[in-house]
Tab-separated table of C-alpha atoms in Angstrom:
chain	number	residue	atom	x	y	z
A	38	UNK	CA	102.756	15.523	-46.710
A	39	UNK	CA	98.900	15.276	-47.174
A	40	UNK	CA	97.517	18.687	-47.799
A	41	UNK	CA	93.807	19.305	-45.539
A	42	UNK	CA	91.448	19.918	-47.901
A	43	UNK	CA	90.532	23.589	-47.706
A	44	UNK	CA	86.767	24.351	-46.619
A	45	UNK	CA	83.940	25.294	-49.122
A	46	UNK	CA	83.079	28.452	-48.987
A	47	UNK	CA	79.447	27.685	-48.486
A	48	UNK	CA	80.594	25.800	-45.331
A	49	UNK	CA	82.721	28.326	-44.076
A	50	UNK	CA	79.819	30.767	-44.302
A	51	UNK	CA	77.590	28.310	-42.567
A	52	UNK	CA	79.910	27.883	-39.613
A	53	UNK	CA	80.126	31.287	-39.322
A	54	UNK	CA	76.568	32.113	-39.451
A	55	UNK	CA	75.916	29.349	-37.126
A	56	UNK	CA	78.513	29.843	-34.518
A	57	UNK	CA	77.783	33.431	-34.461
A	58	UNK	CA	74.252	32.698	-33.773
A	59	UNK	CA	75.313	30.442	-30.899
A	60	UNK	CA	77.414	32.552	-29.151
A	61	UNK	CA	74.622	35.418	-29.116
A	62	UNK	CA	76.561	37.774	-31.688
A	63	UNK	CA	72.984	38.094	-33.058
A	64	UNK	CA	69.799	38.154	-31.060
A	65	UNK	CA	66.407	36.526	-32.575
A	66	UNK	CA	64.908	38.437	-35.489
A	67	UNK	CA	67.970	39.888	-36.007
A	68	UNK	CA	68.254	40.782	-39.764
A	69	UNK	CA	70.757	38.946	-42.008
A	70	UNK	CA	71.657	40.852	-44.657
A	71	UNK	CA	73.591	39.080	-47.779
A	72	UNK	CA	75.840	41.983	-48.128
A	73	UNK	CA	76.613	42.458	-44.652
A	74	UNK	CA	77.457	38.728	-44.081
A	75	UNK	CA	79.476	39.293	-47.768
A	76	UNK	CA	81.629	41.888	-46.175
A	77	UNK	CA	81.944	39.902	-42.571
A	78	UNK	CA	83.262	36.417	-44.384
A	79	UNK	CA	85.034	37.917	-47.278
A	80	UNK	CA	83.368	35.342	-49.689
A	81	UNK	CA	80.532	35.799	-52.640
A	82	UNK	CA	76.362	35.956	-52.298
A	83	UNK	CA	75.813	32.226	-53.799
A	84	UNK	CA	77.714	30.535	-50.871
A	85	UNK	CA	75.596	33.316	-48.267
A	86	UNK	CA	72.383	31.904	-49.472
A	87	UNK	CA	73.295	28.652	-49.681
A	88	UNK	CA	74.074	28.632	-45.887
A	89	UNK	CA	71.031	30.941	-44.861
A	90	UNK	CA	68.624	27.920	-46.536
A	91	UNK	CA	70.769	25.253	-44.690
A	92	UNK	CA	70.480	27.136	-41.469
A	93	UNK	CA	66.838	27.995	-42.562
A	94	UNK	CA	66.043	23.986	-42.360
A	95	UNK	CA	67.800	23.156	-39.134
A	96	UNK	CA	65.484	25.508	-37.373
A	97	UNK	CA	68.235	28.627	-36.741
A	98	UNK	CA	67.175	31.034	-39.306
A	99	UNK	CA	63.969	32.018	-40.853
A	100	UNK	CA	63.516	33.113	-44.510
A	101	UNK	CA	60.491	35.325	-46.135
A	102	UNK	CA	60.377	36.219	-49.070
A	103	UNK	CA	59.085	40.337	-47.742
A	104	UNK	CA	61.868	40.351	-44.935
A	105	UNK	CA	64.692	38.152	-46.687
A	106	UNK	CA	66.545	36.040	-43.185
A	107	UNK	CA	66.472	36.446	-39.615
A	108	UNK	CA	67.752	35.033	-37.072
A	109	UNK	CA	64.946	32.402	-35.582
A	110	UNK	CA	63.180	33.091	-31.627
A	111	UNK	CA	60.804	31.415	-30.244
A	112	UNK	CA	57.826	32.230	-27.596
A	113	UNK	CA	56.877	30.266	-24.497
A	114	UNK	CA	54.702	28.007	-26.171
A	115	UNK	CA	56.810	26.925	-28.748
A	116	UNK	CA	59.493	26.371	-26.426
A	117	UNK	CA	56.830	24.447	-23.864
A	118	UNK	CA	56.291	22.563	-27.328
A	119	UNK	CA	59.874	21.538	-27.885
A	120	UNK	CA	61.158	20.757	-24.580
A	121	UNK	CA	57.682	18.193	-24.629
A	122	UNK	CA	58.845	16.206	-27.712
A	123	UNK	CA	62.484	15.936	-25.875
A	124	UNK	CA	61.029	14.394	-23.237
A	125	UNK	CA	59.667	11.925	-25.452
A	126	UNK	CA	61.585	11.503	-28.254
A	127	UNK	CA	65.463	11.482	-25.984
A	128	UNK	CA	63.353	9.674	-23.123
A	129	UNK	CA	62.665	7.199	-25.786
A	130	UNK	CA	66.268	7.456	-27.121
A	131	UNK	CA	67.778	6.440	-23.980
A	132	UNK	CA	65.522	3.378	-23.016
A	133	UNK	CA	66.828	1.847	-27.110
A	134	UNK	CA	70.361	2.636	-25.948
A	135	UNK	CA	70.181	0.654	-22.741
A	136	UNK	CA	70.175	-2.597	-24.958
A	137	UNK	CA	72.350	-1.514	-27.812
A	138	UNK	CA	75.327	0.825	-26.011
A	139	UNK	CA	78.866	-0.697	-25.089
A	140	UNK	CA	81.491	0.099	-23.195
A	141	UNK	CA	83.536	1.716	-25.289
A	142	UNK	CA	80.747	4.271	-25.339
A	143	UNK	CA	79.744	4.396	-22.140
A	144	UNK	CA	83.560	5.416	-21.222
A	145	UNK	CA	83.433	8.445	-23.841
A	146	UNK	CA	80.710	9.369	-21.957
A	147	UNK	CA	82.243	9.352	-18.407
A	148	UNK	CA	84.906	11.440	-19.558
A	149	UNK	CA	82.558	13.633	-21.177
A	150	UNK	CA	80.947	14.067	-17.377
A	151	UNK	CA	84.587	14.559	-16.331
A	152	UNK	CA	85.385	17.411	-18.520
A	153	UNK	CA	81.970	18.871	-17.981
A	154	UNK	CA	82.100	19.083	-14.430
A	155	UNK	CA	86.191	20.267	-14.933
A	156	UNK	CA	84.346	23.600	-16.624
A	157	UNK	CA	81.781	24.305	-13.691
A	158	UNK	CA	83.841	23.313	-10.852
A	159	UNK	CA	87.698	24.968	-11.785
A	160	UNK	CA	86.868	27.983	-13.845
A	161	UNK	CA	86.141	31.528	-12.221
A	162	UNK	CA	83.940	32.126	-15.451
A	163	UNK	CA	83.041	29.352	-17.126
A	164	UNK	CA	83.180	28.426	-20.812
A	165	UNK	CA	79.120	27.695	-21.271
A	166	UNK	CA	80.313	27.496	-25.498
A	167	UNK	CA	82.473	24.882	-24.811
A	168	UNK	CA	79.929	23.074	-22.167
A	169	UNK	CA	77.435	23.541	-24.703
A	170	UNK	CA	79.379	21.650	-27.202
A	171	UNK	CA	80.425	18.568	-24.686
A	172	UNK	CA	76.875	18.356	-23.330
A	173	UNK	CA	76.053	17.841	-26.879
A	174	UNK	CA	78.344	15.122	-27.554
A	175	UNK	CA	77.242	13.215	-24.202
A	176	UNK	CA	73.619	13.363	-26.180
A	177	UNK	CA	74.602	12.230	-29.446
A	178	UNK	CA	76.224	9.246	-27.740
A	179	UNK	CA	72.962	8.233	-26.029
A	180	UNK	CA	71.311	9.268	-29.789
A	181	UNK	CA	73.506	7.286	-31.794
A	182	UNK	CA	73.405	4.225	-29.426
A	183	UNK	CA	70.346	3.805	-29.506
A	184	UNK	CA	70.288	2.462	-33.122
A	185	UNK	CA	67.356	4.329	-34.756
A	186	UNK	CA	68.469	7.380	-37.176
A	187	UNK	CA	65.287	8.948	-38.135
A	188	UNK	CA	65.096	9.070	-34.040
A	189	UNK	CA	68.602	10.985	-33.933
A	190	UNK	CA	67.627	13.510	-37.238
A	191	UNK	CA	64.563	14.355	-35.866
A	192	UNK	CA	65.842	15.534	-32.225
A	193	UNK	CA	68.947	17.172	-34.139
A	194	UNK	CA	66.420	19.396	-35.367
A	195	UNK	CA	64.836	20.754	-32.494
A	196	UNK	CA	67.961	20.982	-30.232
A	197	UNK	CA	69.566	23.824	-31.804
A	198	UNK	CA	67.034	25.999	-29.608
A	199	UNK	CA	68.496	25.881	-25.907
A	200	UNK	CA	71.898	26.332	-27.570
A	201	UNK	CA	70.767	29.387	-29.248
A	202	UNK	CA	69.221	30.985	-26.000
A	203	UNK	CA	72.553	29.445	-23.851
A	204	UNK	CA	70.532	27.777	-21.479
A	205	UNK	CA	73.849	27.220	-19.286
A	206	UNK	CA	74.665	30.682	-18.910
A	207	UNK	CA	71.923	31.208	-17.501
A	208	UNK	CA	71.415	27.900	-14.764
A	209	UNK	CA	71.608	28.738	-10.840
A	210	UNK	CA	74.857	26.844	-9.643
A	211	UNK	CA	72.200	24.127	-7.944
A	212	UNK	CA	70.680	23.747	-11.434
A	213	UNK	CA	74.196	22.904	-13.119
A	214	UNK	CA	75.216	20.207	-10.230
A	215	UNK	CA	71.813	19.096	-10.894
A	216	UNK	CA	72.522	18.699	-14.340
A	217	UNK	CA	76.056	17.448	-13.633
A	218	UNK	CA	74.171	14.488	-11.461
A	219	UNK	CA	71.497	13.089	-13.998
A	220	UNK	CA	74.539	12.856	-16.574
A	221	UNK	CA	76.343	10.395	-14.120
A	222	UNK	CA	73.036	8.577	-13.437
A	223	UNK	CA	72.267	8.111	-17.155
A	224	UNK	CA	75.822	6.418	-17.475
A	225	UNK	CA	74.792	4.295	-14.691
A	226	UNK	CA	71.417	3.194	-15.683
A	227	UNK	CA	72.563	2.532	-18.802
A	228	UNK	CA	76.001	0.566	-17.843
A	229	UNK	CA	73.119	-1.313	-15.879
A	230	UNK	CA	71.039	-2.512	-18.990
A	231	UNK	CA	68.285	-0.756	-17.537
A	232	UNK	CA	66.189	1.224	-20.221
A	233	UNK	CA	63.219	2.318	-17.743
A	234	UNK	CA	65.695	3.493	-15.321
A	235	UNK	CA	67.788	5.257	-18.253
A	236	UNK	CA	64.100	6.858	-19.715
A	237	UNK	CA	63.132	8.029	-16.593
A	238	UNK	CA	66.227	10.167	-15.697
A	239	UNK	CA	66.552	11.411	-19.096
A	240	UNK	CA	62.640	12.235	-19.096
A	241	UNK	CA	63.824	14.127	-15.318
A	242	UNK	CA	66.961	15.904	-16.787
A	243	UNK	CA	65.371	17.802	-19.678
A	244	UNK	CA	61.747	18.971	-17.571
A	245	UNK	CA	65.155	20.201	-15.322
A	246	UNK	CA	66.691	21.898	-18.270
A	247	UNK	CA	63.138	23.521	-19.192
A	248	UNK	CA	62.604	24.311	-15.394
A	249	UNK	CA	65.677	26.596	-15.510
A	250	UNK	CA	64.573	28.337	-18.450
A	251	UNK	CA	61.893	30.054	-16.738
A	252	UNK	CA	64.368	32.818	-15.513
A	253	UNK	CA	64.392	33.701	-19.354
């Protein structure tokens, strides 16, 4: 029998970190300490640090050398900034995908809708983690379809953010149908070769997504 490779500690302490962060365990600027974190994941300071920098360069943490890591938060205009360039740069994602996506894909992606609409629509309290986490596969689909990597790395970095403040948790029920809509008609437009159509509703479902954040 093949034994699973056990985890480095490094990325055990990252995945920690970083689902902790997700799940709201710790609010922005909340202080990181290395011994703290040492005494939480039962591993040494080397591996800590290595995962604070990693988490440091995707955008979740921030390091100084004065105050040592906290967790990142943002103000209106930097979130005004970043929903902007995800309007362009996953806009622009989706009308590349139209050409390049297949059906195998676009399939993955219904049953993503399926399952995401399962979580809104059946449970009393719904899961926003694990809606997070499939609305975030439906993206990388469109992301990785649409054939450009740099495109992909660079909106990897700056979607982190609306996980962080769960955006979900906090949508109106109208808001997540919404949302639950402009999924399906992405998987139309782009079933339908049609890149304008498939920018356009993509360009619509993230000024929604920024919309609902204004109850923040």
């Amino acid at each position: 029998m093949t034994k699973t490779p056990r985890a480095r500690p490094a990325d055990k302490a990252y995945e920690t970190i970083r689902d902790g962060i997700l799940k709201g365990h710790w609010q922005g600027g909340a202080h990181l300490t290395e011994q703290k974190l040492v005494d939480l994941i039962g591993i040494s300071r080397t591996p800590i640090r290595d995962a604070l920098r990693r988490l440091d360069n995707e955008g979740l943490v921030t390091i100084s050398r004065n105050s040592g890591a906290r967790v990142a938060r943002w103000d209106k205009a930097e979130i005004d900034q970043i929903f902007d360039l995800r309007v362009l740069l996953e806009g622009h994602a989706a009308a590349l995908a139209a050409d390049r996506i297949d059906r195998a894909r676009l399939d993955k992606m219904t049953r993503l809708c399926d399952q995401m609409e399962d979580i809104v629509k059946h449970e009393k309290y719904p899961s926003f983690p694990q809606f997070a986490k499939l609305n975030d596969q439906y993206h990388t689909h469109i992301l990785s379809a649409s054939g450009n990597a740099r495109l992909g790395l660079m909106v990897r970095q700056i979607t982190n953010m609306p996980l962080v403040l769960r955006t979900y948790a906090h949508y109106a029920p109208d808001s997540l149908e919404r949302s639950m809509q402009h999924h399906r008609e992405i998987v139309t437009a782009l079933g339908f070769r049609d890149g304008l159509w498939a920018q356009s509703l993509m360009q619509a479902h993230i000024r929604a997504g920024h919309a609902a954040l204004g109850a923040l």
